[in-house]
XYZ file of C-alpha atoms in Angstrom:
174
model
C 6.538 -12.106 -77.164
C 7.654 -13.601 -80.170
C 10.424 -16.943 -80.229
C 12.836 -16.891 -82.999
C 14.765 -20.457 -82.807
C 18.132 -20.621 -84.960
C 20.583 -23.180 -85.326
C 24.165 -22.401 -84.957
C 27.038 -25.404 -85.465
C 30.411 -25.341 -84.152
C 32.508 -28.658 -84.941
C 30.167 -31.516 -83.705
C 27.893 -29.400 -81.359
C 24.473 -27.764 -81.490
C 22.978 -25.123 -80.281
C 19.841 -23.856 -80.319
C 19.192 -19.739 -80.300
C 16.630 -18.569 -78.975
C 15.876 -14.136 -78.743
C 12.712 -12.849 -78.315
C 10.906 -10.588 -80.379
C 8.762 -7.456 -78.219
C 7.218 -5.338 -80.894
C 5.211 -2.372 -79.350
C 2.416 -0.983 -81.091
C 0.757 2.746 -80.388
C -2.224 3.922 -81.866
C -3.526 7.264 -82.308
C -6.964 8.722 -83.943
C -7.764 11.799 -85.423
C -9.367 14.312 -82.920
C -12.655 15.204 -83.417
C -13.928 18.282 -85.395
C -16.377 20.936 -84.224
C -18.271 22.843 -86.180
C -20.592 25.614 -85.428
C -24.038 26.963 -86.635
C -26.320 29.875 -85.464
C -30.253 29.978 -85.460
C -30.607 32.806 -83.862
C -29.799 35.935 -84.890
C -31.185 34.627 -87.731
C -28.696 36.031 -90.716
C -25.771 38.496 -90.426
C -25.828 42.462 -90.789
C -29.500 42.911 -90.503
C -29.985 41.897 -86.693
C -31.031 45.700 -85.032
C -31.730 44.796 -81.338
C -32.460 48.028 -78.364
C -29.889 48.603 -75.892
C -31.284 47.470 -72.913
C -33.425 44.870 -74.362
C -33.004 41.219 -73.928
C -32.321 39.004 -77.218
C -32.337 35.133 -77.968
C -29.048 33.598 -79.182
C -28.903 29.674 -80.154
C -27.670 27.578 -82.582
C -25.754 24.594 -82.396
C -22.097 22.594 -81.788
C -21.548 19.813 -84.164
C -19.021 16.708 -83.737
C -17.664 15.379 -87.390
C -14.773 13.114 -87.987
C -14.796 11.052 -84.886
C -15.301 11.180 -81.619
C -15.150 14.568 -79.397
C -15.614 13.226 -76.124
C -16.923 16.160 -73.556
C -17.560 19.552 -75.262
C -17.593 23.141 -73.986
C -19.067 25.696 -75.989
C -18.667 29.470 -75.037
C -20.483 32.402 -76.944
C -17.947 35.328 -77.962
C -18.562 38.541 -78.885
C -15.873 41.552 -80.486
C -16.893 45.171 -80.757
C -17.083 46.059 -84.672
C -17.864 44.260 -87.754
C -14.825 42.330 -88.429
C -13.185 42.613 -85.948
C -10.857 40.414 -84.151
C -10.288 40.933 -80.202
C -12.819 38.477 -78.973
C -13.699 37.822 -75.683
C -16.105 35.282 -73.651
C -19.455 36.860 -72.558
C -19.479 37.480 -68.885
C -23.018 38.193 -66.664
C -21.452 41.444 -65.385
C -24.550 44.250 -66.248
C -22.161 47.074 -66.916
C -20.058 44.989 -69.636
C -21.008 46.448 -73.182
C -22.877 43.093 -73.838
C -23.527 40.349 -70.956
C -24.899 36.965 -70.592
C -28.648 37.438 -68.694
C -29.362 33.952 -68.678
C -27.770 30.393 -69.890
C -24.644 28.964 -68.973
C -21.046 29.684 -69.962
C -19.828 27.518 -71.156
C -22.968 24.918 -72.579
C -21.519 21.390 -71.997
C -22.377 17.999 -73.409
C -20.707 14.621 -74.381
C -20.368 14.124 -78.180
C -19.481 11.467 -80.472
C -19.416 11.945 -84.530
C -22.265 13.437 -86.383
C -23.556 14.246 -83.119
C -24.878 17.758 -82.038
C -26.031 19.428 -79.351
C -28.363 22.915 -79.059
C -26.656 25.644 -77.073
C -28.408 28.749 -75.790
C -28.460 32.061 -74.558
C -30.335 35.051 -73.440
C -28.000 38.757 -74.100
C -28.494 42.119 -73.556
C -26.223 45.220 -74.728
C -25.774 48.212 -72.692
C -24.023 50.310 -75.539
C -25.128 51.294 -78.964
C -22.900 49.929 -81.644
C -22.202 47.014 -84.288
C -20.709 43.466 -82.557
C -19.581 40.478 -84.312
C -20.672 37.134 -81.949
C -19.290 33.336 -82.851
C -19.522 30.218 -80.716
C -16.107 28.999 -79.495
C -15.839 25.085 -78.432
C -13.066 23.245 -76.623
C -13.171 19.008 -76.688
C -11.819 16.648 -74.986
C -10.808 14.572 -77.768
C -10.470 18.300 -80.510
C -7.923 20.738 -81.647
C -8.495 23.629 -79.140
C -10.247 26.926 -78.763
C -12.165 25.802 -82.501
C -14.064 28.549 -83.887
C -15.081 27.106 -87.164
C -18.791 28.121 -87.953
C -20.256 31.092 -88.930
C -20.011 34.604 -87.166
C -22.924 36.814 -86.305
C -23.027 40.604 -87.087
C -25.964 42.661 -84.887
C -26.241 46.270 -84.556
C -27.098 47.717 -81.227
C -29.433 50.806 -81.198
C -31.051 53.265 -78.497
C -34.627 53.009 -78.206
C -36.705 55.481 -79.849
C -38.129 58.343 -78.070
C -42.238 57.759 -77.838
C -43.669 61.168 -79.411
C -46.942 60.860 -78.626
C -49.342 64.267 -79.780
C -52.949 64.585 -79.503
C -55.246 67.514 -80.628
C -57.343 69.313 -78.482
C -59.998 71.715 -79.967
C -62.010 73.978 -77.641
C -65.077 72.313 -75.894
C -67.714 75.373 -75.968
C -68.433 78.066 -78.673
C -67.875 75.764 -82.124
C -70.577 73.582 -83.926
């Protein structure tokens, strides 16, 4: 509180004023950014991987600007290069892609220019080109950010193993 004192006359008389003063003060910071990276696939539109085959995806979720507080970071895939109806991995076998191991979402506490590694182990059940991107929610961020760079991979049937072998008579040639 803050005393203003006045003076005020009225024929002979004085009187002193007094009104106080409440100023109220609210501050607010910028959120947080996140941004994302991959390291795994390694670079976009030349990642083949066999159905049915497990695959390695990592990278990592970055704080910048201030503070993010708690972070959780999801992996999202979409079915066709550049496409947009993405959806959170799941663990569910018969879903076109699924999570086999890691946990969804990958959470840590971050403050700025910290990062944190995030990982997971896929598999697709169905041939066919997917787009994946890491999606990150913060406690102190703008949600559902997606900034960071999306993954293109190519899912393929395995080969069939021809294997041939010659067999020549065993009696009668020299």
């Amino acid at each position: 509180d803050v005393a203003v004192t006045g003076q005020t006359t009225t024929g002979t008389n004085r009187h002193d004023n007094k009104q106080a003063i409440v100023a109220v003060f609210s501050t607010r910071f910028a959120d947080g950014n996140l941004n994302f990276s991959f390291t795994n696939p390694p670079s976009d539109n030349n990642t083949s991987i066999n159905i049915n085959t497990n695959f390695l995806v990592n990278g990592s979720t970055t704080c910048k600007n201030n503070n993010c507080g708690s972070v959780d970071t999801n992996i999202q895939y979409c079915i066709g290069q550049g496409c947009s109806g993405w959806m959170d991995l799941n663990t569910v076998a018969t879903s076109p892609l699924y999570i086999v191991s890691g946990s969804q979402p990958q959470t840590s506490a971050i403050s700025k220019n910290q990062s944190y590694n995030v990982s997971w182990v896929l598999k697709s059940t169905v041939e066919g080109t997917y787009e994946l991107r890491l999606r990150g929610d913060g406690a102190n961020t703008d949600a559902n950010t997606t900034s960071g760079t999306d993954r293109t991979i190519t899912t393929q049937a395995v080969a069939d193993d021809y294997s041939f072998s010659l067999s020549l008579p065993s009696s009668g040639c020299t």
